[in-house]
XYZ file of N, CA and C in Angstrom:
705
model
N -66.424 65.374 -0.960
C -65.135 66.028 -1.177
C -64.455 66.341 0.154
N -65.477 66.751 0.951
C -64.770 67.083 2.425
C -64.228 65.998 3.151
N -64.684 64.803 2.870
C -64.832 63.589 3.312
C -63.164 62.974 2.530
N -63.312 63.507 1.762
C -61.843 62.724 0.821
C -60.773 63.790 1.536
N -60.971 65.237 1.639
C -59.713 65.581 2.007
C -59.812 65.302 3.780
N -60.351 64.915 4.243
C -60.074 65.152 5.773
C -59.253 63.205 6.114
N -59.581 62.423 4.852
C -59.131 61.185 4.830
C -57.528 61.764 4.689
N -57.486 62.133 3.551
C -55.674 62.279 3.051
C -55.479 63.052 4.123
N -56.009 64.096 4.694
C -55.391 64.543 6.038
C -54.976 64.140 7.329
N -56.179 63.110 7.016
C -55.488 62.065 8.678
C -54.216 60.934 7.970
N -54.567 60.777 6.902
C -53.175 59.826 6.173
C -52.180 60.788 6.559
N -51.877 61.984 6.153
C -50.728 62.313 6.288
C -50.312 62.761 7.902
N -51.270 63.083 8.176
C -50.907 63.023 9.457
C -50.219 61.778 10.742
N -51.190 60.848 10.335
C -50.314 59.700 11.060
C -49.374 58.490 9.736
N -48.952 58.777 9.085
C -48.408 57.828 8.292
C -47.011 57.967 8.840
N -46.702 58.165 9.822
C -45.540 58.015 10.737
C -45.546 57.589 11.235
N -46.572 57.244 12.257
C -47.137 56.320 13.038
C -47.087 54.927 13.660
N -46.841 54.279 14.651
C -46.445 52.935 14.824
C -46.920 52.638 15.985
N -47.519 51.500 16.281
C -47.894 51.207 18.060
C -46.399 51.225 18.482
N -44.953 51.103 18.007
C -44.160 51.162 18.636
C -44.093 52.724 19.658
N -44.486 53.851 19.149
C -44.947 55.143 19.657
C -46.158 55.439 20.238
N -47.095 55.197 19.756
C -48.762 55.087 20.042
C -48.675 55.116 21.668
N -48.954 56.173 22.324
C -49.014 55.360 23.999
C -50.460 55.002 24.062
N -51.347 55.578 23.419
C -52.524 54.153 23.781
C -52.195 53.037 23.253
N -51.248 52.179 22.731
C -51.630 51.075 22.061
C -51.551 50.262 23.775
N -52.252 49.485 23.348
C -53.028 48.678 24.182
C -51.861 47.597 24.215
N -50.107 47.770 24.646
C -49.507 46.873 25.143
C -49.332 45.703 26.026
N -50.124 45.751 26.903
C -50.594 44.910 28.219
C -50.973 43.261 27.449
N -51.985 43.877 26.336
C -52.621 42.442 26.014
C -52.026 41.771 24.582
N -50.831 42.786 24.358
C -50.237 42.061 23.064
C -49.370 40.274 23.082
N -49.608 39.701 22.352
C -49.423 38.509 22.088
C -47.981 38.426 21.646
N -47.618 39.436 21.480
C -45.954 39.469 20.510
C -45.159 40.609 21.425
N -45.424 40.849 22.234
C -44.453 42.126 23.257
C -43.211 41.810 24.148
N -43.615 40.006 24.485
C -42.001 39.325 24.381
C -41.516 39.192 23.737
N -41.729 38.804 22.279
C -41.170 38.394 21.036
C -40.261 39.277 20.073
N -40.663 40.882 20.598
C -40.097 42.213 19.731
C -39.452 42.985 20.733
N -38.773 43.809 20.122
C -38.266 44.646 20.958
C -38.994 46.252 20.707
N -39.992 45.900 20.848
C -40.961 47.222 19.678
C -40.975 48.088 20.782
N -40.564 48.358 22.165
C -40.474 49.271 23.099
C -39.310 50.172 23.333
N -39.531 51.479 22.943
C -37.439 52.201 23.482
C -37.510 51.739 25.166
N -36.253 51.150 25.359
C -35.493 50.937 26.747
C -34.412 51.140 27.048
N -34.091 51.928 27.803
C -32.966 52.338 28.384
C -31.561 51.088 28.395
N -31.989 50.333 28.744
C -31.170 48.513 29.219
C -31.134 48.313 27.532
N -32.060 48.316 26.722
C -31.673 47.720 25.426
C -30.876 48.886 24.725
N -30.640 49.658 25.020
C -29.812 50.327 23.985
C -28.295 50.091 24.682
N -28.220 50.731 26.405
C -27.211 49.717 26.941
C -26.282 48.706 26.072
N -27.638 47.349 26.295
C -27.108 46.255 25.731
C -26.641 46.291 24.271
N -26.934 47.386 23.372
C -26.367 47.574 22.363
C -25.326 48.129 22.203
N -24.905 49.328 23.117
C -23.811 49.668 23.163
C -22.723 49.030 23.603
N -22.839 47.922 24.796
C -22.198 47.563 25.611
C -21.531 46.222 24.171
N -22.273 45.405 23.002
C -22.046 44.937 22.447
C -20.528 45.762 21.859
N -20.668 46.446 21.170
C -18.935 46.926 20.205
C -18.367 48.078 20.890
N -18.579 48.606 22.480
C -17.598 49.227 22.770
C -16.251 48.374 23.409
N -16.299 47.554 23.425
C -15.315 46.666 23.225
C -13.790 46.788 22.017
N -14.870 46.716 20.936
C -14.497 46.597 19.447
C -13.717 48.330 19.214
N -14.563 48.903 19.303
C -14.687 50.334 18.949
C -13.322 51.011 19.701
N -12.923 50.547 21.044
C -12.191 50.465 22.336
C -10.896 50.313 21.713
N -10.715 48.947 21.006
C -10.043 48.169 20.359
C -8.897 48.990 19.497
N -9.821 49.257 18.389
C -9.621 49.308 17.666
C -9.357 51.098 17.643
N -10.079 51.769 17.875
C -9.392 53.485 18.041
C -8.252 53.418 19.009
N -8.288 52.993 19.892
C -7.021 52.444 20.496
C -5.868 51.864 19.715
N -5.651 51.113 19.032
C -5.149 50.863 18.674
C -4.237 51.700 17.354
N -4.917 52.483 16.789
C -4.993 53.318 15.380
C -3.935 54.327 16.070
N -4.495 55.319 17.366
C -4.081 56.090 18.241
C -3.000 55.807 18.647
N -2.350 54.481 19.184
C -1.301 54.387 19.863
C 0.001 53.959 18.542
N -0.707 53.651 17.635
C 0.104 53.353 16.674
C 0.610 54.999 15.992
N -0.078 55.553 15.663
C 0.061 57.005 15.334
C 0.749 57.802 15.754
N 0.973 57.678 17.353
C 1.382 58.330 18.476
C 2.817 58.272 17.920
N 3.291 57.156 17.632
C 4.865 56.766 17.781
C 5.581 56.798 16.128
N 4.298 56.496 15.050
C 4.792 56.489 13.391
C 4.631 57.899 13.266
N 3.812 58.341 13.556
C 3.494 59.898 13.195
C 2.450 60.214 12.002
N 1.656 58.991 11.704
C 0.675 59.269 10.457
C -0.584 59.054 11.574
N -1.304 60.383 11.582
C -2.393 60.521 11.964
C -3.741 60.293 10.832
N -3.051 60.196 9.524
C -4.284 60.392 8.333
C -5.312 59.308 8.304
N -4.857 57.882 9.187
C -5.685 56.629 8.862
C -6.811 57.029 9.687
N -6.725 57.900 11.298
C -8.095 57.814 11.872
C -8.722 59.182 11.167
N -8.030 60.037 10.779
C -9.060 60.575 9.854
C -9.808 59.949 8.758
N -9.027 58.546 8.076
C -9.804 58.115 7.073
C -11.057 56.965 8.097
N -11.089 56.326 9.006
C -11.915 55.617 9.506
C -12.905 56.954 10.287
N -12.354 57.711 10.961
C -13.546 58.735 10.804
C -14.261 58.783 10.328
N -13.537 59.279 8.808
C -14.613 60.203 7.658
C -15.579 59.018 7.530
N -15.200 57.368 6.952
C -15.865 56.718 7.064
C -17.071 56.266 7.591
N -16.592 56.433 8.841
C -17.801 55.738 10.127
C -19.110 56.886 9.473
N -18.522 58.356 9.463
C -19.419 59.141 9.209
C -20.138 58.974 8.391
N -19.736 58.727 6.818
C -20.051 58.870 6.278
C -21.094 57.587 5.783
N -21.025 56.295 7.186
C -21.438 55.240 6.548
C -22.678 55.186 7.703
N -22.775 56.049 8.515
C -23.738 56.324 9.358
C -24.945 56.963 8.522
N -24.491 58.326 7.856
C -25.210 59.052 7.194
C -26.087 58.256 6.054
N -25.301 57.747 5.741
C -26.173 56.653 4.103
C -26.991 55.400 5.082
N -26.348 55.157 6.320
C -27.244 53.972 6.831
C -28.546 54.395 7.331
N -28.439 55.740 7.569
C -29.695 56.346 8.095
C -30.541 56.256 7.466
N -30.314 56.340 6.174
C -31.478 56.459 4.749
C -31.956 55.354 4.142
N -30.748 54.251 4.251
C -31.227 52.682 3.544
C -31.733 52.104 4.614
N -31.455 52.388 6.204
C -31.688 50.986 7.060
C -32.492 51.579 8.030
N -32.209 52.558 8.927
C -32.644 53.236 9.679
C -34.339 53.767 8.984
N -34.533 54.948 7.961
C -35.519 55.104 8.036
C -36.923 54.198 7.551
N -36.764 53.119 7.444
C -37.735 51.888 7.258
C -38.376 51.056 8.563
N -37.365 51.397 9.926
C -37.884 51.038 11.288
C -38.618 51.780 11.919
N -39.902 50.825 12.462
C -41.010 51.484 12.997
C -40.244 53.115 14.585
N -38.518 53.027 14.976
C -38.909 53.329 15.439
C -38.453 55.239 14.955
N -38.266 55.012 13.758
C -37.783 56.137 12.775
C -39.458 56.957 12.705
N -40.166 56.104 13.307
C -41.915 56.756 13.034
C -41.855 57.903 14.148
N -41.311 57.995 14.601
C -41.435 59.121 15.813
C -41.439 60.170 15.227
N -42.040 61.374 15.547
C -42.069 63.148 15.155
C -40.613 63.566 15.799
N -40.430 64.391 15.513
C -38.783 65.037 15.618
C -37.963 64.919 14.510
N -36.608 65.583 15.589
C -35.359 65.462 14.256
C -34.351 64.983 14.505
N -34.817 63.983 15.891
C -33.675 63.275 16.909
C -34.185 61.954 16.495
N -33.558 60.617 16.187
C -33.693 59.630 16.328
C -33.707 58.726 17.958
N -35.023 58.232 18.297
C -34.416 57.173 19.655
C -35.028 56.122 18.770
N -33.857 55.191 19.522
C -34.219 53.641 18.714
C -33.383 53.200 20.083
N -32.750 51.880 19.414
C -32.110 50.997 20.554
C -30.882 50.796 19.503
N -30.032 51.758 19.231
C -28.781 50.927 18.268
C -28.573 52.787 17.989
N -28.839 53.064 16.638
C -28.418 54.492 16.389
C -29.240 55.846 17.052
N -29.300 55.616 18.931
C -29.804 56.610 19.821
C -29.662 57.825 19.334
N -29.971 58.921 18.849
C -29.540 60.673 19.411
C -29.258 60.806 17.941
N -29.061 60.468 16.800
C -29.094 60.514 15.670
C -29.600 61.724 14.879
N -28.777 62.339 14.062
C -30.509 63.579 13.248
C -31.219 62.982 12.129
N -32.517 63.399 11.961
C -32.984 61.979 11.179
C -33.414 63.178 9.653
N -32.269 63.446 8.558
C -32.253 63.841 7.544
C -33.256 63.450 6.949
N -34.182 62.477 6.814
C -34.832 61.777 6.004
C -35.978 61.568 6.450
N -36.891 61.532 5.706
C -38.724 61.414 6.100
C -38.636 59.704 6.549
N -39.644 59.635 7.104
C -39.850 57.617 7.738
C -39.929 57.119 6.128
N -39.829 55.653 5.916
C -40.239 55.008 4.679
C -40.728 53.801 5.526
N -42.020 53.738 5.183
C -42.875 52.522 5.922
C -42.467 51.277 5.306
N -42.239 51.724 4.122
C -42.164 50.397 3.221
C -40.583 49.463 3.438
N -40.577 48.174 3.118
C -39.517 47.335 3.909
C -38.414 48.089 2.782
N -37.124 47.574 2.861
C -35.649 47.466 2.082
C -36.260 47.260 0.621
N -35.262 48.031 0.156
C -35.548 47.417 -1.543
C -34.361 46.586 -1.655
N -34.059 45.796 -3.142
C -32.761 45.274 -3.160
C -31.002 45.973 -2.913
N -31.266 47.018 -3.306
C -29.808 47.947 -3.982
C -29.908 48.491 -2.130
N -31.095 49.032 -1.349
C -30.424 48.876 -0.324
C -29.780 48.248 0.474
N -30.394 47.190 0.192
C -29.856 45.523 1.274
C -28.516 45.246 0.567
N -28.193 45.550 -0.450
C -26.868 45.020 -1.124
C -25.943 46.560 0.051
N -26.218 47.732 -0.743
C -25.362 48.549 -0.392
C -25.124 48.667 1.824
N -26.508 48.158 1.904
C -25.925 47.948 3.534
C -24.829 46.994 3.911
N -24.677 45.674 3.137
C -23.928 44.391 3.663
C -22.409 45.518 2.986
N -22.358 45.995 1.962
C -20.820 46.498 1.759
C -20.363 47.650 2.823
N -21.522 48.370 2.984
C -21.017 49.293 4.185
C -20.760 48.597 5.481
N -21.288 47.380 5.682
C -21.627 46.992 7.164
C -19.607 46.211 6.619
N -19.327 45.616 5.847
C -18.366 45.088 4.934
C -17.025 46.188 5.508
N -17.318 47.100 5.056
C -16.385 48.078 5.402
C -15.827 48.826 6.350
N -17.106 48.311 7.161
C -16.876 49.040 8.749
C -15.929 48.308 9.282
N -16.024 47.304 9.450
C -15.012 46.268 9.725
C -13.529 46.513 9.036
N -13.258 46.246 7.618
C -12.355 46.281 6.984
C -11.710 47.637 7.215
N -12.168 49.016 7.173
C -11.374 49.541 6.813
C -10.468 50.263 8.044
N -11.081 50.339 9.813
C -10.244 50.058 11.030
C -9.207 48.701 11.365
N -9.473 47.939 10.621
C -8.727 46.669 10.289
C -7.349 46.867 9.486
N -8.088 47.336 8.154
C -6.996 47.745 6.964
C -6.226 48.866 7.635
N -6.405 50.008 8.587
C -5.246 50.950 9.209
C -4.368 49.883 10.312
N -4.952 48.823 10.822
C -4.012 48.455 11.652
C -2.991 47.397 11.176
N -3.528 46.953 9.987
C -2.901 46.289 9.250
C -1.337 47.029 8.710
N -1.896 48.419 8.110
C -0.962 49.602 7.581
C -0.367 49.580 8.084
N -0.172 50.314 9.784
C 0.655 50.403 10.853
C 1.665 48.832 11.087
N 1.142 47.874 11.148
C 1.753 46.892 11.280
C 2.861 46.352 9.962
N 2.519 46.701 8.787
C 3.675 46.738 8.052
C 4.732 47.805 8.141
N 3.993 48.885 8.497
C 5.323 49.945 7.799
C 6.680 50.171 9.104
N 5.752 49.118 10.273
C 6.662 48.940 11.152
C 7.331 47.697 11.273
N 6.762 46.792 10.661
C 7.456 45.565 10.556
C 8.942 45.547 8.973
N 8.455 46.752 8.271
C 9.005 47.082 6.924
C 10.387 47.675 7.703
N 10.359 48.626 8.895
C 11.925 49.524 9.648
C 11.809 48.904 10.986
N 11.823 47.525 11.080
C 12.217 46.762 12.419
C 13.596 47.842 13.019
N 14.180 48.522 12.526
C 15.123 48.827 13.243
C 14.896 50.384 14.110
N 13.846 51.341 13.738
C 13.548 52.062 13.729
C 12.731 51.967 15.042
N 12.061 51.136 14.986
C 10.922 51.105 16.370
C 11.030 49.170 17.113
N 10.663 49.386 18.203
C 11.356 48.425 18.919
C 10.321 47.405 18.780
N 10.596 46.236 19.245
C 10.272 44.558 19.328
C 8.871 44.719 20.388
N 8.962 45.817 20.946
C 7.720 45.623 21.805
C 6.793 46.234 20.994
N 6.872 47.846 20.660
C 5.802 48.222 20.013
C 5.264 47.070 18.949
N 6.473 46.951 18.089
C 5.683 45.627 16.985
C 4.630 44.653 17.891
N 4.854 43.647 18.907
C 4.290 42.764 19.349
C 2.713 43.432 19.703
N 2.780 44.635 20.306
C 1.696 45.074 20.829
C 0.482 45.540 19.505
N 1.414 46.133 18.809
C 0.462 45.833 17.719
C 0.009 44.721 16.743
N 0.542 44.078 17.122
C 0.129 42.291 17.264
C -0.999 41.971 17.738
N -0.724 42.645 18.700
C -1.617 42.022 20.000
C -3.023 42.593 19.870
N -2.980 43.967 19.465
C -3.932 44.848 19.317
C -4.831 44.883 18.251
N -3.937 44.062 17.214
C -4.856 43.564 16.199
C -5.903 42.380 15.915
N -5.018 41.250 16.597
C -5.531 39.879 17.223
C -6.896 40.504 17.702
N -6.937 40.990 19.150
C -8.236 41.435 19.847
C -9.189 41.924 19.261
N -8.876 43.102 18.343
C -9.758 43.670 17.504
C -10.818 42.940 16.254
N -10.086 42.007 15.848
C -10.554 40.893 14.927
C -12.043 40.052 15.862
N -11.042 39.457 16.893
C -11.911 38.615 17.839
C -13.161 39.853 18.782
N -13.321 41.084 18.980
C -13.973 41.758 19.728
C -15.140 41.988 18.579
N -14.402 41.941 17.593
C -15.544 42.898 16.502
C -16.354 41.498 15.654
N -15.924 40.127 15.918
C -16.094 38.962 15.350
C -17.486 38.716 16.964
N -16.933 38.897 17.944
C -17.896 38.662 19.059
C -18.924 39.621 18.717
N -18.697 40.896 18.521
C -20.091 41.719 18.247
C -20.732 41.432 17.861
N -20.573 40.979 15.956
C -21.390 41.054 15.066
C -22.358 39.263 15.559
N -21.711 38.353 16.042
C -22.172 37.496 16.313
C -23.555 37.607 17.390
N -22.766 38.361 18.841
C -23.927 38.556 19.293
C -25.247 39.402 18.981
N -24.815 39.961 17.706
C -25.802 40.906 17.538
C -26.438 39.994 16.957
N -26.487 39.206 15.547
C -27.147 38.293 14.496
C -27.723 37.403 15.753
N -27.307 37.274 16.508
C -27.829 36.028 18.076
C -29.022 36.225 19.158
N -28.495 37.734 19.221
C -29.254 38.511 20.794
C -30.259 39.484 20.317
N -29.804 40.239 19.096
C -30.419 41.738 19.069
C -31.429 41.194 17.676
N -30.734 40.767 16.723
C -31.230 40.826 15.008
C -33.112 40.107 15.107
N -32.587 38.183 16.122
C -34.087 38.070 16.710
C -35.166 38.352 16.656
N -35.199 39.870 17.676
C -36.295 40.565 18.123
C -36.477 41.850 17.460
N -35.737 42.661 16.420
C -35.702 43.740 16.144
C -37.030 44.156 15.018
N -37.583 44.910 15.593
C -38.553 45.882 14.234
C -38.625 46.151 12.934
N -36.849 46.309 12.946
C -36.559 46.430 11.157
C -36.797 45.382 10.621
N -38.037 45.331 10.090
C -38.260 43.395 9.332
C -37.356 43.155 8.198
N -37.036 44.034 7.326
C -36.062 43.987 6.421
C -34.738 43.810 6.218
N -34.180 44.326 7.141
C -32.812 44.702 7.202
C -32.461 42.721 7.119
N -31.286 42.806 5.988
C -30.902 41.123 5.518
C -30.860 40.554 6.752
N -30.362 41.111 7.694
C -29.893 40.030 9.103
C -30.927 40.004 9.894
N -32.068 40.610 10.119
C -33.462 40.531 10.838
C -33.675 38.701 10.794
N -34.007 38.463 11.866
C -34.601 36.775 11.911
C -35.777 36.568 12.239
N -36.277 37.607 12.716
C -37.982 37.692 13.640
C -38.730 36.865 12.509
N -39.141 35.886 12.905
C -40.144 34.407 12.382
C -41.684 35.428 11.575
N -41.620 34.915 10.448
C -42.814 35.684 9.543
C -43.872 35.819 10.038
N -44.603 35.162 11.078
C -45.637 34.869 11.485
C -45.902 36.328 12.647
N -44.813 36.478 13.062
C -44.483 37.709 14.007
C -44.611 38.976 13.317
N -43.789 38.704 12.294
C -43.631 40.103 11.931
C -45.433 40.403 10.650
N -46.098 39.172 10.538
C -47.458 39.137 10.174
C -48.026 40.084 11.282
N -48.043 39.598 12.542
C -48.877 39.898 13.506
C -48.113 41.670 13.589
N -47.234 41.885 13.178
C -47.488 43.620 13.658
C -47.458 43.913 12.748
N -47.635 43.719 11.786
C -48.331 44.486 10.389
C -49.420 44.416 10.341
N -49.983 43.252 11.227
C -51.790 43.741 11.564
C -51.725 44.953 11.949
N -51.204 45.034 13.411
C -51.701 45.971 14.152
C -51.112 47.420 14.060
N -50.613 47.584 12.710
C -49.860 49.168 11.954
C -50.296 48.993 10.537
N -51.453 49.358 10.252
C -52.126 49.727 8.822
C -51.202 50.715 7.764
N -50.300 51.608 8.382
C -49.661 52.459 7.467
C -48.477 51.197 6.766
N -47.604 50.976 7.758
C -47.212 49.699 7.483
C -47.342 48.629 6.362
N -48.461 47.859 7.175
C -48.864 46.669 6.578
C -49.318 47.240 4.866
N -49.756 48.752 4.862
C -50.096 49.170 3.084
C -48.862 48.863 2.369
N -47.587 49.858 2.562
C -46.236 49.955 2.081
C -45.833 48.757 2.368
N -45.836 47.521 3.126
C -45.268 46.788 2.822
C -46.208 45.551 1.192
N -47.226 45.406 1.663
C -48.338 44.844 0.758
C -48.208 45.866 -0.556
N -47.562 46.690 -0.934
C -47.381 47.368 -1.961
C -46.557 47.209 -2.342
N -45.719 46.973 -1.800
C -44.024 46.559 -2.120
C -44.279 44.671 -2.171
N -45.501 44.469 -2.675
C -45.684 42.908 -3.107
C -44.964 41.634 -1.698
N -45.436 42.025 -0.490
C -45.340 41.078 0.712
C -46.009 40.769 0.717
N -46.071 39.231 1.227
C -47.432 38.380 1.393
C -48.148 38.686 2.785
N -48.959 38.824 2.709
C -49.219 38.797 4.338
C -50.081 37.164 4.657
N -49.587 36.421 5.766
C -50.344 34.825 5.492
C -51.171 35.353 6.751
């Protein structure tokens, strides 16, 4: 009996757990430590940010300068509330299933959603369906709906050409063009540079080759259970 509870006690104790955290894991001699990005780095989150502040640049820029001169401030409150609100639900479908959501605290570090509060217990186990659907419409919307305000702005000024001048119109032309192409470069380099190597084995756009993501479900037993429970093959 002592023997059974001191088991569920070390279960619960490390079922958070990940060699991505582990500082003994024995990194030096891993076979897959080029292949993942299973380490927090300063340069990779960088490189994540440095991906859509471009976009992000773009496009609040754009919302802002348009606002400035129509006088409807309500669209960046609605892409606000949004972003917020599509952060908060991503935390729960996408975020807490990555090994690096295994960390103790109430701060998220990863390499993408840094400094985060992490509302939600880890889930070892991969994506279910209804999450992977409801991520592609949020990921769907992020896009569309800083798009759909600049779109707004661009009619209701193209609707009183007489009201506001030939330049502002063009610039918000211009500002929209970029935004399309900045946020079209992101998502590309991300599915290209980042999706690759990433931890989240689940998440729909993950590409990391099965054989890889075999080999670190060896070496994370909490893991490799929840996923083998959730009917994954392991070859």
């Amino acid at each position: 009996m002592n023997n059974q509870k001191t088991t569920q006690s070390e279960e619960t104790r490390t079922s958070a757990i990940t060699c991505t955290w582990d500082e003994t894991a024995n990194c030096a001699s891993c076979e897959i430590k080029e292949k993942l990005d299973c380490k927090w780095e300063m340069k990779l989150l960088l490189r994540f940010f440095f991906l859509f502040a471009p976009a992000l640049s773009l496009v609040f820029g754009a919302i802002i300068y348009a606002a400035v001169f129509i006088g409807d401030w309500w669209w960046l409150g609605v892409v606000l509330g949004y972003f917020a609100l599509f952060f908060i639900v991503e935390t729960r479908i996408l975020c807490s299933h990555c090994p690096y959501y295994s960390e103790e605290g109430l701060v998220l570090h990863c390499l993408a959603n840094h400094g985060f509060i992490k509302f939600y217990r880890y889930h070892p186990e991969p994506m279910s369906k209804v999450e992977k659907i409801l991520l592609i419409i949020g990921f769907l919307f992020f896009a569309l709906v800083p798009l759909g305000a600049q779109v707004y702005n661009i009619i209701i000024v193209g609707l009183s050409r007489e009201s506001y001048s030939q330049t502002f119109f063009l610039v918000l032309l211009v500002l929209f063009g970029l935004s399309i192409v900045s946020i079209a470069i992101g998502f590309i380099l991300l599915f290209t540079r980042i999706c690759p190597k990433c931890v989240n084995f689940s998440c729909p756009w993950n590409s990391v080759p099965k054989e890889i993501v075999d080999d670190y479900l060896t070496k994370n037993p909490v893991m490799k259970k929840a996923w083998i429970e959730a009917d994954y093959k392991l070859e």
